[in-house]
């Protein structure tokens, strides 16, 4: 009977592992899309940074930080300690124009 309990626990661990991987990949794709749009100079992104009053170099820096989050923190689980610092660097440029969100 303990073997049956072990198999259920093992299947739960496997399900959690793949669910976690799937959610991390979805988050990684979202950050990659947002960072790529900023780096590509999509007109909406350029307008947002002009409206906030930040220069375009800040748009590029934010895009690089978002793509770095994908490469470092969202995909590699052992490096999630870096994620809070990267998120603060990513949120800081948006704080000026969207302070009502915080």
Tab-separated table of N, CA, C and O in Angstrom:
chain	number	residue	atom	x	y	z
A	1	UNK	N	0.811	-1.192	0.000
A	1	UNK	CA	0.000	0.000	0.000
A	1	UNK	C	0.860	1.264	0.000
A	1	UNK	O	0.484	2.257	-0.576
A	2	UNK	N	2.019	1.194	0.622
A	2	UNK	CA	2.889	2.363	0.615
A	2	UNK	C	3.405	2.667	-0.790
A	2	UNK	O	3.688	3.804	-1.114
A	3	UNK	N	3.515	1.639	-1.628
A	3	UNK	CA	3.947	1.838	-3.004
A	3	UNK	C	2.921	2.654	-3.772
A	3	UNK	O	3.267	3.517	-4.574
A	4	UNK	N	1.634	2.423	-3.517
A	4	UNK	CA	0.578	3.194	-4.174
A	4	UNK	C	0.637	4.661	-3.750
A	4	UNK	O	0.518	5.564	-4.569
A	5	UNK	N	0.858	4.901	-2.468
A	5	UNK	CA	0.978	6.274	-1.978
A	5	UNK	C	2.192	6.959	-2.597
A	5	UNK	O	2.151	8.134	-2.931
A	6	UNK	N	3.274	6.215	-2.746
A	6	UNK	CA	4.476	6.781	-3.357
A	6	UNK	C	4.201	7.176	-4.807
A	6	UNK	O	4.619	8.226	-5.260
A	7	UNK	N	3.482	6.347	-5.550
A	7	UNK	CA	3.177	6.645	-6.947
A	7	UNK	C	2.299	7.875	-7.076
A	7	UNK	O	2.465	8.671	-7.981
A	8	UNK	N	1.340	8.037	-6.173
A	8	UNK	CA	0.485	9.223	-6.216
A	8	UNK	C	1.302	10.477	-5.918
A	8	UNK	O	1.135	11.501	-6.557
A	9	UNK	N	2.183	10.379	-4.950
A	9	UNK	CA	3.020	11.514	-4.609
A	9	UNK	C	3.958	11.864	-5.762
A	9	UNK	O	4.174	13.030	-6.067
A	10	UNK	N	4.495	10.840	-6.404
A	10	UNK	CA	5.394	11.060	-7.533
A	10	UNK	C	4.650	11.712	-8.697
A	10	UNK	O	5.172	12.615	-9.347
A	11	UNK	N	3.419	11.290	-8.961
A	11	UNK	CA	2.651	11.896	-10.046
A	11	UNK	C	2.269	13.327	-9.719
A	11	UNK	O	2.221	14.176	-10.607
A	12	UNK	N	2.030	13.613	-8.443
A	12	UNK	CA	1.736	14.989	-8.041
A	12	UNK	C	2.950	15.874	-8.259
A	12	UNK	O	2.828	17.003	-8.748
A	13	UNK	N	4.135	15.350	-7.889
A	13	UNK	CA	5.361	16.113	-8.112
A	13	UNK	C	5.595	16.371	-9.592
A	13	UNK	O	6.000	17.457	-9.985
A	14	UNK	N	5.326	15.388	-10.403
A	14	UNK	CA	5.518	15.537	-11.844
A	14	UNK	C	4.554	16.566	-12.408
A	14	UNK	O	4.940	17.413	-13.217
A	15	UNK	N	3.301	16.516	-11.960
A	15	UNK	CA	2.309	17.494	-12.426
A	15	UNK	C	2.703	18.901	-12.002
A	15	UNK	O	2.598	19.850	-12.785
A	16	UNK	N	3.162	19.053	-10.764
A	16	UNK	CA	3.594	20.362	-10.285
A	16	UNK	C	4.783	20.862	-11.091
A	16	UNK	O	4.863	22.039	-11.440
A	17	UNK	N	5.708	19.972	-11.395
A	17	UNK	CA	6.903	20.343	-12.157
A	17	UNK	C	6.532	20.887	-13.531
A	17	UNK	O	7.014	21.940	-13.953
A	18	UNK	N	5.639	20.186	-14.233
A	18	UNK	CA	5.268	20.621	-15.573
A	18	UNK	C	4.345	21.843	-15.555
A	18	UNK	O	4.417	22.688	-16.445
A	19	UNK	N	3.514	21.958	-14.536
A	19	UNK	CA	2.680	23.158	-14.409
A	19	UNK	C	3.554	24.376	-14.156
A	19	UNK	O	3.358	25.436	-14.755
A	20	UNK	N	4.520	24.221	-13.265
A	20	UNK	CA	5.443	25.315	-12.971
A	20	UNK	C	6.231	25.711	-14.215
A	20	UNK	O	6.395	26.902	-14.504
A	21	UNK	N	6.702	24.732	-14.946
A	21	UNK	CA	7.444	25.012	-16.175
A	21	UNK	C	6.566	25.742	-17.180
A	21	UNK	O	6.996	26.723	-17.799
A	22	UNK	N	5.328	25.308	-17.323
A	22	UNK	CA	4.408	25.953	-18.258
A	22	UNK	C	4.133	27.400	-17.886
A	22	UNK	O	4.147	28.282	-18.748
A	23	UNK	N	3.903	27.660	-16.604
A	23	UNK	CA	3.646	29.034	-16.164
A	23	UNK	C	4.875	29.919	-16.345
A	23	UNK	O	4.758	31.087	-16.742
A	24	UNK	N	6.059	29.362	-16.074
A	24	UNK	CA	7.280	30.147	-16.287
A	24	UNK	C	7.491	30.471	-17.753
A	24	UNK	O	7.928	31.568	-18.107
A	25	UNK	N	7.158	29.524	-18.632
A	25	UNK	CA	7.304	29.784	-20.063
A	25	UNK	C	6.308	30.837	-20.555
A	25	UNK	O	6.652	31.675	-21.389
A	26	UNK	N	5.083	30.817	-20.029
A	26	UNK	CA	4.099	31.841	-20.402
A	26	UNK	C	4.579	33.219	-19.947
A	26	UNK	O	4.509	34.195	-20.704
A	27	UNK	N	5.079	33.303	-18.714
A	27	UNK	CA	5.612	34.578	-18.225
A	27	UNK	C	6.815	35.017	-19.052
A	27	UNK	O	6.961	36.205	-19.371
A	28	UNK	N	7.667	34.074	-19.418
A	28	UNK	CA	8.842	34.404	-20.225
A	28	UNK	C	8.431	34.950	-21.586
A	28	UNK	O	9.003	35.928	-22.068
A	29	UNK	N	7.430	34.342	-22.200
A	29	UNK	CA	6.954	34.842	-23.499
A	29	UNK	C	6.351	36.234	-23.386
A	29	UNK	O	6.534	37.075	-24.266
A	30	UNK	N	5.645	36.503	-22.287
A	30	UNK	CA	5.060	37.835	-22.092
A	30	UNK	C	6.156	38.892	-21.956
A	30	UNK	O	6.083	39.964	-22.572
A	31	UNK	N	7.175	38.600	-21.135
A	31	UNK	CA	8.276	39.560	-20.976
A	31	UNK	C	9.064	39.713	-22.268
A	31	UNK	O	9.505	40.815	-22.605
A	32	UNK	N	9.244	38.625	-22.995
A	32	UNK	CA	9.963	38.697	-24.266
A	32	UNK	C	9.204	39.553	-25.271
A	32	UNK	O	9.799	40.371	-25.978
A	33	UNK	N	7.889	39.410	-25.311
A	33	UNK	CA	7.079	40.214	-26.225
A	33	UNK	C	7.119	41.694	-25.844
A	33	UNK	O	7.277	42.568	-26.706
A	34	UNK	N	6.980	41.981	-24.544
A	34	UNK	CA	6.992	43.381	-24.101
A	34	UNK	C	8.366	44.014	-24.316
A	34	UNK	O	8.472	45.143	-24.811
A	35	UNK	N	9.421	43.285	-23.959
A	35	UNK	CA	10.770	43.814	-24.152
A	35	UNK	C	11.113	43.968	-25.619
A	35	UNK	O	11.734	44.951	-26.031
A	36	UNK	N	10.689	43.009	-26.429
A	36	UNK	CA	10.936	43.094	-27.867
A	36	UNK	C	10.215	44.260	-28.502
A	36	UNK	O	10.755	44.929	-29.395
A	37	UNK	N	8.996	44.529	-28.043
A	37	UNK	CA	8.246	45.671	-28.578
A	37	UNK	C	8.939	46.984	-28.238
A	37	UNK	O	8.991	47.901	-29.056
A	38	UNK	N	9.477	47.071	-27.039
A	38	UNK	CA	10.194	48.292	-26.647
A	38	UNK	C	11.475	48.458	-27.468
A	38	UNK	O	11.797	49.552	-27.909
A	39	UNK	N	12.207	47.364	-27.655
A	39	UNK	CA	13.454	47.447	-28.412
A	39	UNK	C	13.206	47.693	-29.900
A	39	UNK	O	14.008	48.352	-30.563
A	40	UNK	N	12.105	47.166	-30.422
A	40	UNK	CA	11.801	47.339	-31.843
A	40	UNK	C	11.283	48.738	-32.154
A	40	UNK	O	11.226	49.128	-33.317
A	41	UNK	N	10.915	49.484	-31.126
A	41	UNK	CA	10.427	50.844	-31.355
A	41	UNK	C	9.003	50.886	-31.858
A	41	UNK	O	8.665	51.727	-32.703
A	42	UNK	N	8.163	49.992	-31.370
A	42	UNK	CA	6.746	49.990	-31.738
A	42	UNK	C	6.179	51.366	-31.397
A	42	UNK	O	6.421	51.896	-30.305
A	43	UNK	N	5.433	51.984	-32.322
A	43	UNK	CA	4.959	53.357	-32.099
A	43	UNK	C	4.221	53.558	-30.772
A	43	UNK	O	4.377	54.597	-30.130
A	44	UNK	N	3.454	52.573	-30.345
A	44	UNK	CA	2.738	52.717	-29.076
A	44	UNK	C	3.722	52.843	-27.909
A	44	UNK	O	3.511	53.648	-27.001
A	45	UNK	N	4.785	52.063	-27.932
A	45	UNK	CA	5.782	52.133	-26.858
A	45	UNK	C	6.509	53.472	-26.871
A	45	UNK	O	6.774	54.062	-25.822
A	46	UNK	N	6.823	53.955	-28.056
A	46	UNK	CA	7.481	55.255	-28.164
A	46	UNK	C	6.566	56.344	-27.626
A	46	UNK	O	7.004	57.220	-26.859
A	47	UNK	N	5.285	56.293	-27.963
A	47	UNK	CA	4.314	57.268	-27.458
A	47	UNK	C	4.190	57.222	-25.944
A	47	UNK	O	4.096	58.269	-25.293
A	48	UNK	N	4.156	56.012	-25.386
A	48	UNK	CA	4.015	55.883	-23.932
A	48	UNK	C	5.181	56.549	-23.222
A	48	UNK	O	4.988	57.313	-22.273
A	49	UNK	N	6.387	56.300	-23.677
A	49	UNK	CA	7.553	56.889	-23.010
A	49	UNK	C	7.622	58.391	-23.236
A	49	UNK	O	8.089	59.125	-22.376
A	50	UNK	N	7.157	58.885	-24.387
A	50	UNK	CA	7.090	60.336	-24.599
A	50	UNK	C	6.034	60.954	-23.700
A	50	UNK	O	6.230	62.036	-23.137
A	51	UNK	N	4.899	60.278	-23.553
A	51	UNK	CA	3.809	60.785	-22.713
A	51	UNK	C	4.230	60.860	-21.245
A	51	UNK	O	3.905	61.806	-20.544
A	52	UNK	N	4.966	59.859	-20.793
A	52	UNK	CA	5.437	59.842	-19.409
A	52	UNK	C	6.489	60.924	-19.193
A	52	UNK	O	6.635	61.455	-18.104
A	53	UNK	N	7.200	61.288	-20.238
A	53	UNK	CA	8.235	62.309	-20.129
A	53	UNK	C	9.627	61.727	-19.973
A	53	UNK	O	10.548	62.429	-19.544
A	54	UNK	N	9.772	60.462	-20.312
A	54	UNK	CA	11.081	59.819	-20.238
A	54	UNK	C	11.675	59.744	-21.638
A	54	UNK	O	10.963	59.603	-22.617
A	55	UNK	N	12.990	59.820	-21.702
A	55	UNK	CA	13.633	59.776	-23.014
A	55	UNK	C	13.627	58.358	-23.570
A	55	UNK	O	13.329	57.395	-22.878
A	56	UNK	N	13.980	58.259	-24.839
A	56	UNK	CA	13.901	56.972	-25.524
A	56	UNK	C	14.978	55.994	-25.070
A	56	UNK	O	14.802	54.782	-25.200
A	57	UNK	N	16.068	56.475	-24.516
A	57	UNK	CA	17.070	55.546	-24.006
A	57	UNK	C	16.505	54.748	-22.849
A	57	UNK	O	16.891	53.598	-22.622
A	58	UNK	N	15.555	55.357	-22.115
A	58	UNK	CA	14.912	54.652	-21.004
A	58	UNK	C	14.033	53.517	-21.526
A	58	UNK	O	13.922	52.471	-20.901
A	59	UNK	N	13.415	53.735	-22.679
A	59	UNK	CA	12.605	52.685	-23.314
A	59	UNK	C	13.492	51.499	-23.678
A	59	UNK	O	13.147	50.345	-23.421
A	60	UNK	N	14.653	51.779	-24.230
A	60	UNK	CA	15.569	50.708	-24.612
A	60	UNK	C	16.111	49.993	-23.377
A	60	UNK	O	16.196	48.763	-23.351
A	61	UNK	N	16.447	50.751	-22.339
A	61	UNK	CA	16.942	50.131	-21.102
A	61	UNK	C	15.868	49.232	-20.487
A	61	UNK	O	16.165	48.119	-20.038
A	62	UNK	N	14.628	49.680	-20.496
A	62	UNK	CA	13.536	48.874	-19.958
A	62	UNK	C	13.338	47.612	-20.781
A	62	UNK	O	13.117	46.525	-20.228
A	63	UNK	N	13.423	47.716	-22.095
A	63	UNK	CA	13.307	46.540	-22.954
A	63	UNK	C	14.419	45.537	-22.696
A	63	UNK	O	14.179	44.328	-22.644
A	64	UNK	N	15.642	46.031	-22.513
A	64	UNK	CA	16.757	45.130	-22.213
A	64	UNK	C	16.579	44.441	-20.864
A	64	UNK	O	16.886	43.253	-20.712
A	65	UNK	N	16.072	45.178	-19.883
A	65	UNK	CA	15.839	44.586	-18.564
A	65	UNK	C	14.769	43.504	-18.658
A	65	UNK	O	14.900	42.428	-18.069
A	66	UNK	N	13.698	43.764	-19.405
A	66	UNK	CA	12.641	42.755	-19.545
A	66	UNK	C	13.149	41.504	-20.245
A	66	UNK	O	12.818	40.384	-19.840
A	67	UNK	N	13.950	41.668	-21.263
A	67	UNK	CA	14.494	40.495	-21.953
A	67	UNK	C	15.493	39.773	-21.052
A	67	UNK	O	15.551	38.542	-21.048
A	68	UNK	N	16.238	40.517	-20.250
A	68	UNK	CA	17.152	39.897	-19.294
A	68	UNK	C	16.378	39.085	-18.258
A	68	UNK	O	16.835	38.029	-17.830
A	69	UNK	N	15.218	39.573	-17.849
A	69	UNK	CA	14.381	38.813	-16.917
A	69	UNK	C	14.003	37.466	-17.516
A	69	UNK	O	13.979	36.463	-16.820
A	70	UNK	N	13.694	37.461	-18.799
A	70	UNK	CA	13.345	36.202	-19.462
A	70	UNK	C	14.541	35.269	-19.451
A	70	UNK	O	14.431	34.092	-19.097
A	71	UNK	N	15.686	35.786	-19.834
A	71	UNK	CA	16.866	34.942	-19.966
A	71	UNK	C	17.358	34.428	-18.623
A	71	UNK	O	17.794	33.292	-18.511
A	72	UNK	N	17.262	35.243	-17.597
A	72	UNK	CA	17.856	34.873	-16.322
A	72	UNK	C	16.834	34.280	-15.365
A	72	UNK	O	16.969	33.146	-14.920
A	73	UNK	N	15.816	35.030	-15.031
A	73	UNK	CA	14.983	34.670	-13.898
A	73	UNK	C	13.751	33.838	-14.233
A	73	UNK	O	13.354	32.999	-13.442
A	74	UNK	N	13.156	34.040	-15.370
A	74	UNK	CA	11.908	33.343	-15.657
A	74	UNK	C	12.114	31.909	-16.105
A	74	UNK	O	11.253	31.072	-15.898
A	75	UNK	N	13.236	31.609	-16.714
A	75	UNK	CA	13.454	30.278	-17.267
A	75	UNK	C	14.295	29.403	-16.340
A	75	UNK	O	14.038	28.218	-16.204
A	76	UNK	N	15.287	29.985	-15.682
A	76	UNK	CA	16.188	29.215	-14.828
A	76	UNK	C	15.690	29.300	-13.382
A	76	UNK	O	15.814	30.342	-12.748
A	77	UNK	N	15.104	28.237	-12.843
A	77	UNK	CA	14.509	28.306	-11.510
A	77	UNK	C	15.511	28.613	-10.401
A	77	UNK	O	15.156	29.243	-9.421
A	78	UNK	N	16.749	28.207	-10.543
A	78	UNK	CA	17.725	28.438	-9.476
A	78	UNK	C	18.135	29.901	-9.370
A	78	UNK	O	18.719	30.305	-8.380
A	79	UNK	N	17.833	30.710	-10.368
A	79	UNK	CA	18.218	32.122	-10.326
A	79	UNK	C	17.057	33.034	-9.961
A	79	UNK	O	17.125	34.232	-10.193
A	80	UNK	N	16.018	32.495	-9.368
A	80	UNK	CA	14.864	33.328	-9.032
A	80	UNK	C	15.170	34.329	-7.933
A	80	UNK	O	14.383	35.236	-7.701
A	81	UNK	N	16.314	34.203	-7.274
A	81	UNK	CA	16.692	35.208	-6.279
A	81	UNK	C	16.952	36.554	-6.932
A	81	UNK	O	16.840	37.594	-6.300
A	82	UNK	N	17.293	36.551	-8.223
A	82	UNK	CA	17.554	37.794	-8.950
A	82	UNK	C	16.269	38.497	-9.368
A	82	UNK	O	16.286	39.684	-9.679
A	83	UNK	N	15.172	37.774	-9.405
A	83	UNK	CA	13.923	38.311	-9.949
A	83	UNK	C	13.437	39.577	-9.248
A	83	UNK	O	13.070	40.535	-9.924
A	84	UNK	N	13.416	39.676	-7.909
A	84	UNK	CA	12.934	40.921	-7.295
A	84	UNK	C	13.741	42.150	-7.701
A	84	UNK	O	13.171	43.213	-7.949
A	85	UNK	N	15.040	42.011	-7.802
A	85	UNK	CA	15.882	43.150	-8.196
A	85	UNK	C	15.576	43.545	-9.638
A	85	UNK	O	15.409	44.726	-9.950
A	86	UNK	N	15.474	42.561	-10.518
A	86	UNK	CA	15.165	42.855	-11.916
A	86	UNK	C	13.775	43.466	-12.055
A	86	UNK	O	13.566	44.370	-12.861
A	87	UNK	N	12.804	42.988	-11.276
A	87	UNK	CA	11.451	43.549	-11.351
A	87	UNK	C	11.441	45.002	-10.894
A	87	UNK	O	10.754	45.839	-11.467
A	88	UNK	N	12.202	45.319	-9.835
A	88	UNK	CA	12.268	46.711	-9.383
A	88	UNK	C	12.883	47.600	-10.457
A	88	UNK	O	12.422	48.720	-10.680
A	89	UNK	N	13.916	47.116	-11.121
A	89	UNK	CA	14.523	47.888	-12.203
A	89	UNK	C	13.556	48.055	-13.370
A	89	UNK	O	13.576	49.061	-14.074
A	90	UNK	N	12.707	47.063	-13.574
A	90	UNK	CA	11.746	47.127	-14.666
A	90	UNK	C	10.567	48.034	-14.320
A	90	UNK	O	10.062	48.754	-15.165
A	91	UNK	N	10.135	48.032	-13.078
A	91	UNK	CA	8.969	48.818	-12.673
A	91	UNK	C	9.321	50.291	-12.522
A	91	UNK	O	8.489	51.157	-12.772
A	92	UNK	N	10.541	50.595	-12.135
A	92	UNK	CA	10.938	51.982	-11.863
A	92	UNK	C	10.619	52.950	-13.000
A	92	UNK	O	10.061	54.023	-12.743
A	93	UNK	N	10.895	52.630	-14.269
A	93	UNK	CA	10.571	53.585	-15.331
A	93	UNK	C	9.070	53.819	-15.495
A	93	UNK	O	8.655	54.904	-15.866
A	94	UNK	N	8.260	52.833	-15.177
A	94	UNK	CA	6.815	52.964	-15.364
A	94	UNK	C	6.148	53.691	-14.205
A	94	UNK	O	5.011	54.106	-14.320
A	95	UNK	N	6.821	53.824	-13.111
A	95	UNK	CA	6.240	54.407	-11.900
A	95	UNK	C	5.794	55.848	-12.132
A	95	UNK	O	4.757	56.257	-11.634
A	96	UNK	N	6.548	56.613	-12.900
A	96	UNK	CA	6.243	58.028	-13.086
A	96	UNK	C	4.896	58.289	-13.731
A	96	UNK	O	4.139	59.135	-13.310
A	97	UNK	N	4.557	57.548	-14.773
A	97	UNK	CA	3.320	57.799	-15.485
A	97	UNK	C	2.144	56.963	-15.021
A	97	UNK	O	1.011	57.272	-15.312
A	98	UNK	N	2.418	55.901	-14.275
A	98	UNK	CA	1.357	54.999	-13.872
A	98	UNK	C	1.337	54.795	-12.371
A	98	UNK	O	1.140	53.701	-11.890
A	99	UNK	N	1.524	55.848	-11.625
A	99	UNK	CA	1.592	55.702	-10.170
A	99	UNK	C	0.257	55.287	-9.572
A	99	UNK	O	0.199	54.831	-8.446
A	100	UNK	N	-0.842	55.437	-10.307
A	100	UNK	CA	-2.130	55.026	-9.796
A	100	UNK	C	-2.243	53.505	-9.687
A	100	UNK	O	-3.122	52.995	-9.012
A	101	UNK	N	-1.335	52.758	-10.294
A	101	UNK	CA	-1.370	51.293	-10.240
A	101	UNK	C	-0.749	50.766	-8.951
A	101	UNK	O	-0.921	49.605	-8.637
A	102	UNK	N	0.006	51.558	-8.235
A	102	UNK	CA	0.733	51.037	-7.087
A	102	UNK	C	0.047	51.388	-5.795
A	102	UNK	O	-0.404	52.348	-5.478
